[in-house]
Short mmCIF file of C-alpha atoms and ligand atoms in Angstrom, two decimals:
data_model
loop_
_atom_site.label_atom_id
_atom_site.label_comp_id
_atom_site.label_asym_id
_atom_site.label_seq_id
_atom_site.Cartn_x
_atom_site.Cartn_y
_atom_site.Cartn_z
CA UNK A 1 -97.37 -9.81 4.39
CA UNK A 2 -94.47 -10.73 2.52
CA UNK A 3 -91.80 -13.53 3.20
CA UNK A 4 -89.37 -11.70 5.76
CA UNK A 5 -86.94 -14.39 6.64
CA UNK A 6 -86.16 -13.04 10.24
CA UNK A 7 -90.04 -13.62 11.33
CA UNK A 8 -90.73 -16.51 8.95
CA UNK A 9 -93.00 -19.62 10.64
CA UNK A 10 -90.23 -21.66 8.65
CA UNK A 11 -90.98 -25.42 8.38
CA UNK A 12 -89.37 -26.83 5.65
CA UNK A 13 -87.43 -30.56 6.12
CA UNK A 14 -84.25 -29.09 7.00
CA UNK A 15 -82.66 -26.61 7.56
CA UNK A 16 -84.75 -26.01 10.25
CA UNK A 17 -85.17 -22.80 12.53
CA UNK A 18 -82.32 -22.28 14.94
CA UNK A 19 -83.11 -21.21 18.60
CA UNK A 20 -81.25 -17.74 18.87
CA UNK A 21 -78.49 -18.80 21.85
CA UNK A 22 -77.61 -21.06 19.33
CA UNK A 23 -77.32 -18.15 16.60
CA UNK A 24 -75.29 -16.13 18.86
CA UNK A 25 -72.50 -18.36 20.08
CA UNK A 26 -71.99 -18.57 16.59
CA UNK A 27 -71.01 -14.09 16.66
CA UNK A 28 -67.66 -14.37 18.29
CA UNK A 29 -64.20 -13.20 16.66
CA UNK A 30 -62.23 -15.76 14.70
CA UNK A 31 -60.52 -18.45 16.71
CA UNK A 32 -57.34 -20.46 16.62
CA UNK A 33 -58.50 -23.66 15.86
CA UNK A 34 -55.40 -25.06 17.10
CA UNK A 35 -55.38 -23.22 20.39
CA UNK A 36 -57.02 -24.19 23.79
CA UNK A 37 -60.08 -22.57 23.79
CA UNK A 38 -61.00 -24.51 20.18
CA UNK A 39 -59.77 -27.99 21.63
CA UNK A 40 -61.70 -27.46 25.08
CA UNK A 41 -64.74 -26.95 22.50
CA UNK A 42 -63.81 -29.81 20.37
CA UNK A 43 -63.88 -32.30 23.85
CA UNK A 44 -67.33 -30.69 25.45
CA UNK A 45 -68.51 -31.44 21.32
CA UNK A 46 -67.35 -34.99 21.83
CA UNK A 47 -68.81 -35.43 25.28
CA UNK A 48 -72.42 -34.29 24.06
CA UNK A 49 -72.70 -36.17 20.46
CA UNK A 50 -74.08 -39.32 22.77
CA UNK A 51 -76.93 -36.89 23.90
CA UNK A 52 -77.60 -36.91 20.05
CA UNK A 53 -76.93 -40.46 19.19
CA UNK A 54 -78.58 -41.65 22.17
CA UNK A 55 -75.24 -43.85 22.70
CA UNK A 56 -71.59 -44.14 23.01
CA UNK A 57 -69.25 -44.79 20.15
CA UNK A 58 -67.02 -43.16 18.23
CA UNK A 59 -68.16 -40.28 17.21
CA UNK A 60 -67.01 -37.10 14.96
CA UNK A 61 -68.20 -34.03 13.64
CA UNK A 62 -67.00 -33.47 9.79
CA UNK A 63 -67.09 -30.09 7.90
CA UNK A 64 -69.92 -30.45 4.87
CA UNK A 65 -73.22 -31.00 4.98
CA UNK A 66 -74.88 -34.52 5.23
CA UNK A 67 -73.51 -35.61 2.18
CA UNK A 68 -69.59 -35.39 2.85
CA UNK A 69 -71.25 -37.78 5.95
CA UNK A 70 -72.34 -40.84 3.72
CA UNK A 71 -69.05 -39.83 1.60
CA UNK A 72 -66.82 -40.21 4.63
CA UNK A 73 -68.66 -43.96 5.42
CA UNK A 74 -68.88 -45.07 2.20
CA UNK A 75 -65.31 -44.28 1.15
CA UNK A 76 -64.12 -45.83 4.53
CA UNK A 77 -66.08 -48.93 4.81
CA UNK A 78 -67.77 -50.04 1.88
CA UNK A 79 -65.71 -53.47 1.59
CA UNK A 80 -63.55 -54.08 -1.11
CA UNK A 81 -64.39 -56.97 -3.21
CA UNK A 82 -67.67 -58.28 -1.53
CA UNK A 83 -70.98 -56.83 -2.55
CA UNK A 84 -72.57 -53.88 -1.41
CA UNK A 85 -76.91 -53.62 -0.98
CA UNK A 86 -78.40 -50.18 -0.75
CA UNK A 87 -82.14 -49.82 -0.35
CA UNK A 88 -84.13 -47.30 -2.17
CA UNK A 89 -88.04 -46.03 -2.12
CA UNK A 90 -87.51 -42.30 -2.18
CA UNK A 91 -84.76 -39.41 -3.37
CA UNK A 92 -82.29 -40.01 -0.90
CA UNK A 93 -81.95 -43.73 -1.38
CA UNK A 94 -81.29 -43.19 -4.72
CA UNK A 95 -78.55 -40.80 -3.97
CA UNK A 96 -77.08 -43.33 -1.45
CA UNK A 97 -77.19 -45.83 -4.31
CA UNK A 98 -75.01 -43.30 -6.38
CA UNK A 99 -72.54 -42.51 -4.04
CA UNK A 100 -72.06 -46.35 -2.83
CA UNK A 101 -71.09 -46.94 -6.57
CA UNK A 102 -68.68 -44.45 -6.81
CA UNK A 103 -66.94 -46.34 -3.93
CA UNK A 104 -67.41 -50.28 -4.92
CA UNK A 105 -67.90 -52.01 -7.93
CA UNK A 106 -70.37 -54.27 -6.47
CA UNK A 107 -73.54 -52.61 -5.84
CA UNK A 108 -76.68 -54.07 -5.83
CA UNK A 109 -79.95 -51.85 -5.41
CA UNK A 110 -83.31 -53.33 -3.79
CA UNK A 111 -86.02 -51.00 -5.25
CA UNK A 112 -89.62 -49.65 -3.97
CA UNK A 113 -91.65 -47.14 -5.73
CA UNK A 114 -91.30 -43.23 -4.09
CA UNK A 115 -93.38 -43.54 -1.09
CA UNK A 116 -93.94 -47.43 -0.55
CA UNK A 117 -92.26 -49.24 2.30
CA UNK A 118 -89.32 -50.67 2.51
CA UNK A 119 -89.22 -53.74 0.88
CA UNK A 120 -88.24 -55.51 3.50
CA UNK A 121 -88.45 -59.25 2.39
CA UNK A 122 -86.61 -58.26 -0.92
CA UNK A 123 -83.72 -56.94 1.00
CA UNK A 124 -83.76 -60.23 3.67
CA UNK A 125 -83.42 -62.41 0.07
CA UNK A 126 -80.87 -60.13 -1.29
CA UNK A 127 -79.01 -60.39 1.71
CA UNK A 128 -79.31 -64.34 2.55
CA UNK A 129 -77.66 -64.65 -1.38
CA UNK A 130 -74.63 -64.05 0.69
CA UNK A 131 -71.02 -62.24 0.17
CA UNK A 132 -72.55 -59.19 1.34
CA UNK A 133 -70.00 -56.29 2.98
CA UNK A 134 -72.79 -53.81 3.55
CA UNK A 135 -75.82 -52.69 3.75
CA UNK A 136 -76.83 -48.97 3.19
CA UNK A 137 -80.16 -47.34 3.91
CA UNK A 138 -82.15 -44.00 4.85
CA UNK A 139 -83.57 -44.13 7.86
CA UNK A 140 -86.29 -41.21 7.46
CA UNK A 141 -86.80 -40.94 3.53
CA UNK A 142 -87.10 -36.73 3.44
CA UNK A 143 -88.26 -36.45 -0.06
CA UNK A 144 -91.52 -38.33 0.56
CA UNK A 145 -92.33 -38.38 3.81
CA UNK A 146 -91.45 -42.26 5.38
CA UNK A 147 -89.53 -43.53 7.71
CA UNK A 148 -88.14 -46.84 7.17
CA UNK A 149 -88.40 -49.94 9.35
CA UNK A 150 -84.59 -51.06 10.01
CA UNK A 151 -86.00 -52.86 12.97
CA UNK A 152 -86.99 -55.33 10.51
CA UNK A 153 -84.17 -55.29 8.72
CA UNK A 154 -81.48 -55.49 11.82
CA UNK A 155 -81.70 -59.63 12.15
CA UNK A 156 -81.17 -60.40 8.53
CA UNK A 157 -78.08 -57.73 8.39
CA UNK A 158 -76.62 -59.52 11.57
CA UNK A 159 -77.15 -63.19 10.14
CA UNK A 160 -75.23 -61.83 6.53
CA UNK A 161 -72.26 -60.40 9.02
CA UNK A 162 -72.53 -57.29 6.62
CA UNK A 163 -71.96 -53.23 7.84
CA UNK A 164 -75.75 -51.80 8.39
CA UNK A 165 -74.78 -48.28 7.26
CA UNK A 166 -77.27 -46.04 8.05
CA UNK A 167 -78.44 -42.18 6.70
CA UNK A 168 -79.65 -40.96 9.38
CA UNK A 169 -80.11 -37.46 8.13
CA UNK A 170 -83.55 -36.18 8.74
CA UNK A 171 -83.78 -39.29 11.75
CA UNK A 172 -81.04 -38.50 14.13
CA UNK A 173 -82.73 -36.74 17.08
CA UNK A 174 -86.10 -37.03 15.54
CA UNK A 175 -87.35 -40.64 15.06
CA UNK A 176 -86.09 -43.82 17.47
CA UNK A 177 -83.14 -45.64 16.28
CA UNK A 178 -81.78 -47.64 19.12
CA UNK A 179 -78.47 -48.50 17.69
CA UNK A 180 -77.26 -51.32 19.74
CA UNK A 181 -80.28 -53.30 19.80
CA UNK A 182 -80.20 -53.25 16.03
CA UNK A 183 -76.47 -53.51 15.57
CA UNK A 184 -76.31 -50.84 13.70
CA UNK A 185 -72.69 -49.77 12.40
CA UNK A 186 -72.59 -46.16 11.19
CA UNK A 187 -75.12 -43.88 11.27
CA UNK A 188 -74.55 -40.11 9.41
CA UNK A 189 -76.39 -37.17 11.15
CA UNK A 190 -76.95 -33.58 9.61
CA UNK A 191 -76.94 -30.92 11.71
CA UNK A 192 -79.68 -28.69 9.73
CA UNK A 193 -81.96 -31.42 10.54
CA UNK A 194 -83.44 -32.63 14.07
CA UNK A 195 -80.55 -31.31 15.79
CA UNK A 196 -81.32 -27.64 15.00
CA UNK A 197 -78.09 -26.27 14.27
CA UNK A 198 -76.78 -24.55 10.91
CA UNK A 199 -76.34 -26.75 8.10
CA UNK A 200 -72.84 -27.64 7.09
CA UNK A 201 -72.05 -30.59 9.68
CA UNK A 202 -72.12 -33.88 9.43
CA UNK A 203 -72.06 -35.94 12.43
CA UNK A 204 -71.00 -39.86 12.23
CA UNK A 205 -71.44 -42.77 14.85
CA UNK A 206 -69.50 -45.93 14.05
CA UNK A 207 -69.43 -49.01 16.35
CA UNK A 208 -66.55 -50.71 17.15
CA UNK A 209 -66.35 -53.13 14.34
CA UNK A 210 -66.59 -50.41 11.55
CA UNK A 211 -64.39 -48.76 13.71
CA UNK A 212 -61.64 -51.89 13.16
CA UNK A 213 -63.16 -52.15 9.02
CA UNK A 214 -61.72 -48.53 8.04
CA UNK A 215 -59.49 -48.25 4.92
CA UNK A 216 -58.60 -45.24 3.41
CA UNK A 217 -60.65 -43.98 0.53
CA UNK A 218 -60.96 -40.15 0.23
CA UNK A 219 -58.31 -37.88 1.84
CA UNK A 220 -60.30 -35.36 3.17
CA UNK A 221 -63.52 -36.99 4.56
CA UNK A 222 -60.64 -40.06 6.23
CA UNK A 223 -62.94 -41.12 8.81
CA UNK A 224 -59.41 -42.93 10.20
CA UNK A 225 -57.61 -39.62 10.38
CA UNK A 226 -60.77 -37.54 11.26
CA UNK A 227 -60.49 -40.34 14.19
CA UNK A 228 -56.44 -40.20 15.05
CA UNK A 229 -57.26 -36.04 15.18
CA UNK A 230 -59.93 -36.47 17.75
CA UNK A 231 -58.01 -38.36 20.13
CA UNK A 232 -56.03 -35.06 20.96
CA UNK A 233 -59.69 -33.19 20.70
CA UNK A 234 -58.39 -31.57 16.75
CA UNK A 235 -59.41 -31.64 13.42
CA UNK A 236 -57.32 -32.88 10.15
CA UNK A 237 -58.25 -30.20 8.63
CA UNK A 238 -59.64 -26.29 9.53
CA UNK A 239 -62.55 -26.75 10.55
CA UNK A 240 -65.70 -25.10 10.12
CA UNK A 241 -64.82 -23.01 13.44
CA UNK A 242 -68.74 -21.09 13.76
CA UNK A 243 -70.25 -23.76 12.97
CA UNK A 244 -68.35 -26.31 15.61
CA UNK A 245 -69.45 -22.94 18.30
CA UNK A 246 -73.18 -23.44 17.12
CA UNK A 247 -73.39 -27.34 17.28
CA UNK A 248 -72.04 -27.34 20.73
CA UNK A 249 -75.08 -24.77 21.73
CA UNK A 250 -77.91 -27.00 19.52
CA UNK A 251 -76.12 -29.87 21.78
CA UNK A 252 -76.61 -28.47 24.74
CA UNK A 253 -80.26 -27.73 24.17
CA UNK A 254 -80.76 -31.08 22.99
CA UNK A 255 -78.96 -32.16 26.50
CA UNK A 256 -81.61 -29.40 28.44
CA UNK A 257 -84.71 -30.89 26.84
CA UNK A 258 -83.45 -34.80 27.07
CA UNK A 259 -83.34 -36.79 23.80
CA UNK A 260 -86.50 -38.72 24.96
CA UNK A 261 -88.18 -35.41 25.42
CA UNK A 262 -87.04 -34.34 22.10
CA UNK A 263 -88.25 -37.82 19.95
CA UNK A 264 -91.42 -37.89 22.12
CA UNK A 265 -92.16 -34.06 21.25
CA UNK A 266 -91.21 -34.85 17.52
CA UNK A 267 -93.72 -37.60 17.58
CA UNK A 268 -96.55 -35.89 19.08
CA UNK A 269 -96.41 -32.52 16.39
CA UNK A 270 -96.46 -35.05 13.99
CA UNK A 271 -99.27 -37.32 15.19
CA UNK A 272 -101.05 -33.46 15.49
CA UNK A 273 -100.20 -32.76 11.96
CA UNK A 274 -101.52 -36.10 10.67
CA UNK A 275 -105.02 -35.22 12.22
CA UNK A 276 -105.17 -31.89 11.29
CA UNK A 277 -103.62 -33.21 7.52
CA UNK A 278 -106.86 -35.36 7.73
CA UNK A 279 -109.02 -32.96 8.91
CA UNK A 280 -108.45 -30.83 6.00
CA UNK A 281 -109.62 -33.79 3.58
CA UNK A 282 -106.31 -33.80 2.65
CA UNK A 283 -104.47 -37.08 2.55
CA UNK A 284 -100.53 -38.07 3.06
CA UNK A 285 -98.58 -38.84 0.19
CA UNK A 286 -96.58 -41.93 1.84
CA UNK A 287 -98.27 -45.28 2.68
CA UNK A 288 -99.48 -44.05 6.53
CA UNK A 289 -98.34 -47.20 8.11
CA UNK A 290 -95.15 -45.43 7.98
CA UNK A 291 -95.33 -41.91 7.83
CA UNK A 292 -92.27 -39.89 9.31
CA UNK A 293 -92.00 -38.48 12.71
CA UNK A 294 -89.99 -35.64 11.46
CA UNK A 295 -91.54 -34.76 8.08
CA UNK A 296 -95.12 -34.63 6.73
CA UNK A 297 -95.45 -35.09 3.23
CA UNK A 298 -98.83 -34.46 1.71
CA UNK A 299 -100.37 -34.73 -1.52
CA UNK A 300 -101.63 -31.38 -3.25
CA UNK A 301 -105.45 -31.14 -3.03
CA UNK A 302 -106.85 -31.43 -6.72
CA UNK A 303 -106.76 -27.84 -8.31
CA UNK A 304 -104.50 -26.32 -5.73
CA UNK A 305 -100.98 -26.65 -6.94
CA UNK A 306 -97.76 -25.09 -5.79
CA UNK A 307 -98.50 -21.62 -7.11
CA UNK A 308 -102.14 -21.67 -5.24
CA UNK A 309 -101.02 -23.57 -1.90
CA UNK A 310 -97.35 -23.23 -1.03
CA UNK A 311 -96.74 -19.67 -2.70
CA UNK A 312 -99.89 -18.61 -0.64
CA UNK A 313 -98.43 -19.29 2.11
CA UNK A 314 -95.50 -18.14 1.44
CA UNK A 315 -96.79 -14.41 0.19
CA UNK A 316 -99.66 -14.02 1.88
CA UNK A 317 -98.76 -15.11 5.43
CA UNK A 318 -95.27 -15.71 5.97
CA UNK A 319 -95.00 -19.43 6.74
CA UNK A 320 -92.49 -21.59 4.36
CA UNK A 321 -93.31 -25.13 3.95
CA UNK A 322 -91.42 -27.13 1.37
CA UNK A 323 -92.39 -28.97 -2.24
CA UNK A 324 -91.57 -32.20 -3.55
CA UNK A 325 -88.88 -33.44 -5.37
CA UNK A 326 -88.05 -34.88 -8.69
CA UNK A 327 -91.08 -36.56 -10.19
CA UNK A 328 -93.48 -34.72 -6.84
CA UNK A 329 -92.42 -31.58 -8.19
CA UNK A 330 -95.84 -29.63 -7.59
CA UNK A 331 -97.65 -32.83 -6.41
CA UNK A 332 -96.89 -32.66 -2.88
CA UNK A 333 -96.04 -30.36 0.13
CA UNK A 334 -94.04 -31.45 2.99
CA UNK A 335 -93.89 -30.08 6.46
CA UNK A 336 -90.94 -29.96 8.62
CA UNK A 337 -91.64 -31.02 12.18
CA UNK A 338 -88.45 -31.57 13.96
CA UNK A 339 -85.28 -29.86 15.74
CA UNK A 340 -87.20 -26.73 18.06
CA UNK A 341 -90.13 -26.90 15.58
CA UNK A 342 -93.47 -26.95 18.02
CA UNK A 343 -97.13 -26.17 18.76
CA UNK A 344 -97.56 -22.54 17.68
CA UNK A 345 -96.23 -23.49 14.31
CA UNK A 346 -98.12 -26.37 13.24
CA UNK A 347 -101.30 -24.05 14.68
CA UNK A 348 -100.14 -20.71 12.83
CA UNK A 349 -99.52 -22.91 9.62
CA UNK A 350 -102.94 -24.82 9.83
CA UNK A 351 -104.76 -21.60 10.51
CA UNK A 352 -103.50 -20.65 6.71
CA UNK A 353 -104.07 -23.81 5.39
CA UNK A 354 -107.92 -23.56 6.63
CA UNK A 355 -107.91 -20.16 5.23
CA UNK A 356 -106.35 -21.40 1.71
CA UNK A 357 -108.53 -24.17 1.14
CA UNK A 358 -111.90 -22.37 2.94
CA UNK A 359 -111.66 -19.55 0.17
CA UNK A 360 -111.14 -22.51 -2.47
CA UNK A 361 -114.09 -24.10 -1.38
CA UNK A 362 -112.26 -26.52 -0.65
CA UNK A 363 -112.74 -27.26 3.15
CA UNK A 364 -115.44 -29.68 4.19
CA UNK A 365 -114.79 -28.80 8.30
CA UNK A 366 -114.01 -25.59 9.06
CA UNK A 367 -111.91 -24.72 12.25
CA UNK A 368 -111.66 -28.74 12.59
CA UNK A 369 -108.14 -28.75 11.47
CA UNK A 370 -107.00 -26.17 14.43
CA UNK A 371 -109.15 -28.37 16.81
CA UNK A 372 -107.04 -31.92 16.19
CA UNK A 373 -103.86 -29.90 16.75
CA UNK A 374 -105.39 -28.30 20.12
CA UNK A 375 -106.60 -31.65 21.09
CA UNK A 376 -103.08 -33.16 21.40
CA UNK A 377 -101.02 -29.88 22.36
CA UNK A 378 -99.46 -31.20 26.13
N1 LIG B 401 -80.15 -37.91 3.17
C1 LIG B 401 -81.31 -37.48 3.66
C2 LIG B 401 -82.27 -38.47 4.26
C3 LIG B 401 -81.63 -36.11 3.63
O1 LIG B 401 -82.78 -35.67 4.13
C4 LIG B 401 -80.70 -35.20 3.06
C5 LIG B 401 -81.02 -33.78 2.97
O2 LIG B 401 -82.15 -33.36 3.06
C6 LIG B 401 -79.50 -35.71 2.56
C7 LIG B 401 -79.25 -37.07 2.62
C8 LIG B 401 -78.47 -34.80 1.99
O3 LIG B 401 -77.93 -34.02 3.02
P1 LIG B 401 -77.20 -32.64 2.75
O4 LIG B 401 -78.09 -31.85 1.85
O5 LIG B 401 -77.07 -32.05 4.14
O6 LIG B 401 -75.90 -32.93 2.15
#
């Protein structure tokens, strides 16, 4: 079998497989997207983004992919003249990092190795130094696998009066963040992610007080004007009309299943994927304590790299799972559990894996790995 990308068992960590209603209500003609029919679709978008949030606020959908997200918040709220903290243990932290300092001259980062928790009483001391604006951080850390404790975090933000800023990317709709108990400010959403639409949207919560902290500082990601637009259910600027069609279908199947359906489902494939991970004498690349909800990142077995693992899979049975990233180049393998991903995929991937490593001599229980997964299947 070769990789045929219209029957592919495709788990990588976003973009993940899109249900088909949502493919088709993105087939229509072009519309006017300064007509009716686009605004009605722009207010039944606004009415569902609490579904993924899991709150009110205001929220907005920009056109660009999660980045022009953290863009938009960054270049709207990182404060002017007080100092800026962004946490970093993985890929995406790091790119938060770089994007906060194109934005303010005062950025400080608070470091932990690829894969190691966040280091949470760094950040606390960092933060009680004082004259701190913000604080920005990755909620679910894609390129290795973790998912960050800002529960931990949420007390010393509120005592420093700072922003918590949050990349939500890879979290929103697939790991917990309750963001009024937390006092979270902004959080940035992709919709290739745990929402299971096309990528190219980013979605954005803000509370009220980042609300009331906007300035200007890009023109076309101004989360003030993106704001004004919304009030009369429009965009600044033309929008990216299909994709606005699709998120409103992902929405509504997000609204079908119940949020709390969705993060408990997410939970559960992972927990399944963690025993079957184990079962294979395999072992997770992040520290476990933490390991994501959403994505499963694992280290290569010794001898096996990409070529003889992922490619396998890949050639030989259709599935797509994803490598690492920077330095875990062809060290580790993630697997994408979120959005619509579910049982017959983590059992249809497994089933290769066992496969893989049996003909490697490389699996010490045979069939064990399928069993964990059928275990916890509802
Ligand atoms: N932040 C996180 C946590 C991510 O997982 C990603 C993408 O995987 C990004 C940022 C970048 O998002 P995008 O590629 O949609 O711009």
């Amino acid at each position: 079998m070769s990789f045929d990308p219209e029957t592919t068992t495709f788990l990588i960590a976003g973009p993940v497989r899109i249900h088909p209603r949502v493919l088709r209500a993105m087939s229509v003609p072009s519309l006017n997207h300064r007509g009716d029919y686009f605004r009605g679709l722009v207010g039944e978008i606004r009415e569902l983004l609490p579904v993924a949030f899991g709150t009110k606020g205001h929220q907005l959908v920009l056109s660009g992919s999660g980045t022009s997200g953290l863009e938009a918040v960054y270049s709207s709220l990182l404060p002017v003249g007080r100092r800026c903290v962004v946490v970093t243990n993985g890929n995406f932290g790091e790119r938060s990092a770089a994007i906060a300092k194109k934005f303010s001259q005062e950025v400080t980062t608070v470091t932990a190795p690829w894969g190691e928790p966040l280091p949470v009483e760094a950040v606390r001391s960092e933060l009680e130094k004082g004259d701190v604006g913000a604080l920005c951080v990755v909620h679910n850390e894609t390129s290795v696998g973790l998912a960050n404790d800002l529960g931990a975090l949420a007390p010393a933000v509120r005592r420093a009066g700072a922003l918590f800023l949050v990349d939500g990317i890879s979290a929103v709709a697939g790991i917990p963040l309750p963001i009024e108990a937390w006092g979270v400010d902004a959080v940035v959403a992709g919709s290739q992610k745990g929402l299971a639409a096309p990528a190219g949207l980013a979605l954005v919560h803000l509370s009220e007080r980042a609300r009331s902290a906007l300035h200007p500082g890009s023109y076309y990601l101004d989360l003030a004007a993106h704001l004004a637009a919304l009030e009369k259910n429009d965009t600044p600027w033309t929008p990216a009309v299909p994709l606005f069609l699709a998120l409103r279908e992902a929405l509504l199947l997000l609204k079908e299943e119940g949020l709390d359906h969705r993060l408990a489902r997410t939970h559960r494939l992972a927990e399944a994927t963690r025993a079957a991970v184990d079962a294979l004498g395999l072992e997770l690349f992040p520290d476990r304590r933490f390991a994501s909800d959403t994505v499963t990142a694992i280290k290569n077995p010794a001898g096996l790299g990409d070529a003889q693992l992922r490619k396998t899979l890949e050639k030989e049975y259709n599935i797509l799972v994803q490598g690492g990233q920077g330095a875990l180049v062809g060290k580790i393998f993630r697997i994408g559990h979120m959005g619509i991903a579910d049982w017959p995929d983590l059992l249809v991937t497994f089933a290769a894996l066992e496969r893989i490593l049996g003909k490697a001599g490389k699996l010490p229980r045979p069939g064990e790995a399928l069993r964990q997964i059928v275990e916890r299947m509802p």
